[in-house]
XYZ file of C-alpha atoms in Angstrom:
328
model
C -43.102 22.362 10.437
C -39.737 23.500 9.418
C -38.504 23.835 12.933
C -40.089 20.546 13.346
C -37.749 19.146 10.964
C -34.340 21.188 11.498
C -35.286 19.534 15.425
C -34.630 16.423 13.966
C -31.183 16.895 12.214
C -29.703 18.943 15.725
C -28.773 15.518 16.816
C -26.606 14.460 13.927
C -25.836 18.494 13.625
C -23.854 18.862 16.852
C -21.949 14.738 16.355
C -20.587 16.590 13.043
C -19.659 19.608 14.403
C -18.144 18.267 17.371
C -16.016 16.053 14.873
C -15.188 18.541 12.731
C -14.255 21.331 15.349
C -13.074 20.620 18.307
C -10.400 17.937 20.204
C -8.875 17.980 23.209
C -7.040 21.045 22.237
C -10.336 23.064 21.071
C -13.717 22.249 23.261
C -16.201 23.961 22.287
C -18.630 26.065 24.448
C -22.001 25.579 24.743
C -22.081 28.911 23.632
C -20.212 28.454 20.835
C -22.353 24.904 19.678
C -25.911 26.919 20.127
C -24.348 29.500 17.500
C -23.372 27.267 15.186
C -26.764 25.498 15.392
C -28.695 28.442 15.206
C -26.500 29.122 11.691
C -27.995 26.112 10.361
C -31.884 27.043 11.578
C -31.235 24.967 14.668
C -33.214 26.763 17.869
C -31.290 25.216 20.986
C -32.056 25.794 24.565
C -28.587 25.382 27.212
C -30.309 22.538 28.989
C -31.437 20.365 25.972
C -27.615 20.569 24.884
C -26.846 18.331 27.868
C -29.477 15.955 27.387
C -27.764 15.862 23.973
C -24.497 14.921 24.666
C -25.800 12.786 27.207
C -27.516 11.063 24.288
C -24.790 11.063 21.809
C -22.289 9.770 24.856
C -24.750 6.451 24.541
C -24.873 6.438 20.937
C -20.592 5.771 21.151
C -19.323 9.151 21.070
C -16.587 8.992 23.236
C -17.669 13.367 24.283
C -15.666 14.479 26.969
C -16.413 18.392 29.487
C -13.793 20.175 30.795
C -14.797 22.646 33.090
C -13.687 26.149 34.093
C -11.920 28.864 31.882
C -11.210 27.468 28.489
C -13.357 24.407 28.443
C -15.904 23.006 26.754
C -17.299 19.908 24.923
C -14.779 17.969 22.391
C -14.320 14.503 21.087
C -11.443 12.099 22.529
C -11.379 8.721 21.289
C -12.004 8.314 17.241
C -11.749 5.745 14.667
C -8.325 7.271 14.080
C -6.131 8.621 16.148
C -3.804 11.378 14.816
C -0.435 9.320 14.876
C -2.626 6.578 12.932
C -3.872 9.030 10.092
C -0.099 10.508 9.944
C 1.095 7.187 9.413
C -1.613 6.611 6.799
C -0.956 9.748 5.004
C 2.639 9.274 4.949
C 2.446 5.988 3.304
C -0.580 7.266 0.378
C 1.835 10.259 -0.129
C 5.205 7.818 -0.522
C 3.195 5.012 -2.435
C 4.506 5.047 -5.664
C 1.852 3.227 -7.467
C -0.786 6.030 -6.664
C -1.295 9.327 -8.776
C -0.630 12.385 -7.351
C -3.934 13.663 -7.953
C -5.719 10.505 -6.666
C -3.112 11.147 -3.616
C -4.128 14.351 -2.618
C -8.094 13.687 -2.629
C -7.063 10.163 -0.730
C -5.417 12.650 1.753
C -8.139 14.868 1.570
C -10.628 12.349 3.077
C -8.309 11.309 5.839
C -8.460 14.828 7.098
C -11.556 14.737 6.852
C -11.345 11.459 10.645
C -9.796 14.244 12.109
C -10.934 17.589 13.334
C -9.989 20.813 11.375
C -7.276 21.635 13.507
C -5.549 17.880 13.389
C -5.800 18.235 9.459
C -3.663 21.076 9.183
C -1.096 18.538 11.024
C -2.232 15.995 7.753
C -1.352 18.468 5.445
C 2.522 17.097 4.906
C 4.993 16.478 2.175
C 6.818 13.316 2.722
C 9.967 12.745 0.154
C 11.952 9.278 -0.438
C 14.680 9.178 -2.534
C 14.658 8.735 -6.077
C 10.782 8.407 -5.425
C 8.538 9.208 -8.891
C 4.673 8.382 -8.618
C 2.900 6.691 -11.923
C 1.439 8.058 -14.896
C -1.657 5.557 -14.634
C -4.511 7.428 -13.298
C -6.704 3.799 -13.570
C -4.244 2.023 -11.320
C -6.335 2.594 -8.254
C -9.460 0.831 -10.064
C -7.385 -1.784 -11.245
C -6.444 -3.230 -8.212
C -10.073 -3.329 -7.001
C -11.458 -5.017 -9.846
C -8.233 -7.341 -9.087
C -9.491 -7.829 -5.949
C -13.019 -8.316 -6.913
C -11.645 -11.205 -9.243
C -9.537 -12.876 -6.457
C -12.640 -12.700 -4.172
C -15.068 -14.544 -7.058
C -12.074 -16.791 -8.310
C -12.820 -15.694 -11.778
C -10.517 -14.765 -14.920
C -9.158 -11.529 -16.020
C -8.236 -9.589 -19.401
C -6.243 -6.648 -19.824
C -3.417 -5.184 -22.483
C 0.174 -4.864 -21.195
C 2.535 -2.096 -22.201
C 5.806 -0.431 -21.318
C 6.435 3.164 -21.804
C 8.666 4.461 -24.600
C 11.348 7.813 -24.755
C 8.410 9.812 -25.768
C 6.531 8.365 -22.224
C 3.902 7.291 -25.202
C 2.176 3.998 -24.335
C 3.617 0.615 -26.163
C 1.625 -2.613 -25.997
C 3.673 -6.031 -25.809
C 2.101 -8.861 -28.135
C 0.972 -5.916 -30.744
C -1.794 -4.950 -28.243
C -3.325 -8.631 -27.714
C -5.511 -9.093 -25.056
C -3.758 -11.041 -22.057
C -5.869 -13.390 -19.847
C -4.635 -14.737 -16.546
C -6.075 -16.607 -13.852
C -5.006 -14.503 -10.990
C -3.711 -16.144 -7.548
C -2.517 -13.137 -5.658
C -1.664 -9.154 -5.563
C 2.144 -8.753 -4.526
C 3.929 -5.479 -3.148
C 7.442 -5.294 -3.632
C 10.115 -2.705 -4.946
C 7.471 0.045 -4.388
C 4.856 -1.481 -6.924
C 2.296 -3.787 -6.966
C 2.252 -6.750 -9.182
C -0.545 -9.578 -9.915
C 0.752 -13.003 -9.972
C -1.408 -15.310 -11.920
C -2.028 -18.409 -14.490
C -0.897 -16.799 -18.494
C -3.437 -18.793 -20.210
C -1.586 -18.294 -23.375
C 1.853 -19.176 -22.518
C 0.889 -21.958 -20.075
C 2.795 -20.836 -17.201
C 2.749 -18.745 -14.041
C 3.883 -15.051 -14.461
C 3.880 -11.463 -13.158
C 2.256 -8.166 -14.101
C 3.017 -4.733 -12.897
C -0.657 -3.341 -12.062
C 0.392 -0.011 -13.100
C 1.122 -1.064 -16.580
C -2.314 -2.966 -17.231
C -4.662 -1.506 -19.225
C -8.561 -1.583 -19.843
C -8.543 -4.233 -17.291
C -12.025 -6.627 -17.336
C -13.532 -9.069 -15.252
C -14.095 -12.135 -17.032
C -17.111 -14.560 -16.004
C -15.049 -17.402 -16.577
C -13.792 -19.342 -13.622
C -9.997 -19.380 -12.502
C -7.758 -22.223 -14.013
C -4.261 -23.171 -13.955
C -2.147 -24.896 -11.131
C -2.765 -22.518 -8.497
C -6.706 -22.933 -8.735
C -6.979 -25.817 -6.395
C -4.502 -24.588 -3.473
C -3.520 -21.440 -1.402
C -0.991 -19.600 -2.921
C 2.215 -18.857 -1.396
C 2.546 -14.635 -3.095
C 4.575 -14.074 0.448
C 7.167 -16.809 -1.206
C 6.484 -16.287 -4.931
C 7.721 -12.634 -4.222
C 10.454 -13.182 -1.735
C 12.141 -15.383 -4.565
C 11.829 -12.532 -7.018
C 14.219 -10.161 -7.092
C 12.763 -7.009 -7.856
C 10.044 -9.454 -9.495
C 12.572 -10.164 -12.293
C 12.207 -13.662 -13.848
C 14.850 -16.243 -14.406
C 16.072 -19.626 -13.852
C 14.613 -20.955 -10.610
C 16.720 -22.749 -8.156
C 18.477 -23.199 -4.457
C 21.264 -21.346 -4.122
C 24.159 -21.727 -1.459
C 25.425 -18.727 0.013
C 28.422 -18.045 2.150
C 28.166 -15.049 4.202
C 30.236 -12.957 7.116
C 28.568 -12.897 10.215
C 28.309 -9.364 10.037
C 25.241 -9.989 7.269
C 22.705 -11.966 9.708
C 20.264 -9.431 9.907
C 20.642 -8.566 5.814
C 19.999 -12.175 5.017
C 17.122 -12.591 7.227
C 15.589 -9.389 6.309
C 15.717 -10.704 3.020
C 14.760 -14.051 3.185
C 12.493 -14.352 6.639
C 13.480 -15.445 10.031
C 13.228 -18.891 9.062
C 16.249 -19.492 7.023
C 18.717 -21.877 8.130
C 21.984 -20.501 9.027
C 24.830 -22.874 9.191
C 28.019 -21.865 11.227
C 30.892 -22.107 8.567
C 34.159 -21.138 10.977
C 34.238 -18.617 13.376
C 33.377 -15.466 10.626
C 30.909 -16.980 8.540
C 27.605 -18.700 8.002
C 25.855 -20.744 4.680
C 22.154 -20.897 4.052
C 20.568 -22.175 0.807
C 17.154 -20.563 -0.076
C 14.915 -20.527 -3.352
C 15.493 -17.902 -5.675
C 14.683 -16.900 -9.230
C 18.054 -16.317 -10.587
C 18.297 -12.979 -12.161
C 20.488 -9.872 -12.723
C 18.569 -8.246 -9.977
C 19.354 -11.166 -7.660
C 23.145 -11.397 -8.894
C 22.720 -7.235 -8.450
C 21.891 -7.806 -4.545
C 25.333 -10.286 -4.251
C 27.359 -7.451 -6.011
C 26.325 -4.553 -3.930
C 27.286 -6.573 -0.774
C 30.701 -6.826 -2.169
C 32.944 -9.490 -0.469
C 30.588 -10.447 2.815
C 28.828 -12.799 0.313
C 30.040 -15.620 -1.945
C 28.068 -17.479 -4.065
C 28.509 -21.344 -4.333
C 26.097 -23.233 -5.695
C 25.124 -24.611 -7.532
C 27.113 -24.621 -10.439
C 25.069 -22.909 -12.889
C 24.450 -19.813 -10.625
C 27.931 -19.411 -9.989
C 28.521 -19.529 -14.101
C 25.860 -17.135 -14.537
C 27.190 -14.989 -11.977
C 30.865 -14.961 -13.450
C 29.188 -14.472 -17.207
C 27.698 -11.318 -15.698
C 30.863 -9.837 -13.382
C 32.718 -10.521 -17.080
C 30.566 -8.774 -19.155
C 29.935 -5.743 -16.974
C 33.419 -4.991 -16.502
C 33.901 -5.408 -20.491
C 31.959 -2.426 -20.948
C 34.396 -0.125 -18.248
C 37.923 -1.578 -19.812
């Protein structure tokens, strides 16, 4: 009877070992899969191993035999190839917004697509400058109980808070629940951020998802301006710099030629470029006017002037003043 039985797993026995063990640079022998069955109280006979793989060929396991010295059975094609789970690792290990701890056992079960010997190819360290992963083990939850609420177009409450010297927890509005509406989950400046309907200040606004806390599903239904279209969170974030809030406007720019590809990186390949002499171009996009965005302007030093409108320009000469009060 137990034979019977153990019969009955060699099937989905050898499709796991063959996963686990071998690739195009490790078949396995027939030998070598009738000893590893027969570790797990699997009897196999050399001729029933071909009927097998035969049978697990048709099931969509893409088995491959190379014959001669050094061959054997191994698996080509798979769900993920290994410059797909490199890629994927390398982005879970530079994603700032994931633990490290909830890192490593993501990375853990991408080794696990590959075979044994591909994993040891997994295990890498990738390091980006001034890169520094969060302190908010719930993060990862959070953003699927965000997505849960986006899916079901229902409400959400959470507390907010920033961290202080002593990296001890501080919660804005004296630790009042916040509940927003939410529209859409952003990614930019290495964090994600929900952008969503403040139901007590009236108004759309942005939260880091690493600084929510005791986040909750609410049954109420989503309200607010953004209920009854699609949200734009490609454009709500483009505008943002560094998803910094401000005065909202279109701004004129005046750039060198030289800063094409810098101001359609940053603003998409739709812009509208307008020749302005032989060296330079204008384009006038929406932006949320803030030190981040004035920031950007600075750090590309002369190549960009900004001209409009008026109030930008004010608030971007109040800031160059101020700034180089503090160095005098």
């Amino acid at each position: 009877m137990a034979r019977h039985f153990n019969q009955k797993l060699k099937l989905l026995t050898l499709q796991a070992l063959l996963l686990e063990r071998s690739d195009e640079e490790h078949p396995l022998t027939t030998e070598e899969l009738r000893a590893a069955l027969a570790e797990r109280g699997i009897a196999a006979e050399r001729k029933s191993l071909y009927d097998d793989m035969e049978t697990l060929s048709r099931f969509g396991l893409d088995i491959h035999q190379r014959r001669g010295r050094g061959g054997g059975w191994f698996v080509g094609e798979r769900l993920f190839q290994l410059p797909e789970l490199k890629l994927l690792v390398d982005a879970v290990q530079s994603c700032k917004f994931i633990t490290p701890d909830k890192s490593r056992a993501l990375i853990r079960k991408l080794e696990g697509l590959s075979s044994v010997y591909q994993a040891r190819q997994l295990q890498r360290q990738v390091y980006v400058t001034g890169r520094a992963k969060t302190m908010n083990e719930s993060v990862y939850y959070t953003i699927d109980q965000l997505h849960t609420a986006l899916s079901t177009g229902r409400q959400v409450s959470f507390r907010y808070f920033e961290y202080n010297v002593a990296k001890e927890k501080v919660f804005r509005r004296a630790g009042a629940h916040y509940r927003v509406s939410p529209y859409g989950l952003i990614w930019d400046s290495e964090n994600y951020y929900l952008a969503g309907f403040d139901h007590d200040k009236g108004e759309i606004r942005h939260y880091r998802v690493d600084k929510m806390d005791g986040l909750t599903v609410l049954s109420q239904p989503r309200e607010g301006e953004g209920t009854g279209r699609a949200f734009d969170a490609a454009a709500y974030g483009q505008k943002h710099f560094g998803m910094f809030g401000g005065r909202e406007g279109q701004v004129r720019l005046r750039c060198e030629k030289s800063l094409v590809g810098v101001v359609l990186d940053r603003f998409g390949a739709e812009s509208i470029l307008i020749p302005d002499g032989e060296d330079h171009f204008t384009v006038t996009v929406p932006v949320v006017v803030s030190p981040q965005f004035l920031g950007w302007i600075f750090g590309l030093g002369t190549g960009v002037e900004l001209t409009g409108p008026d109030w930008a320009v004010e608030a971007y000469r109040r800031q160059l003043e101020q700034v180089g009060e503090r160095y005098r």
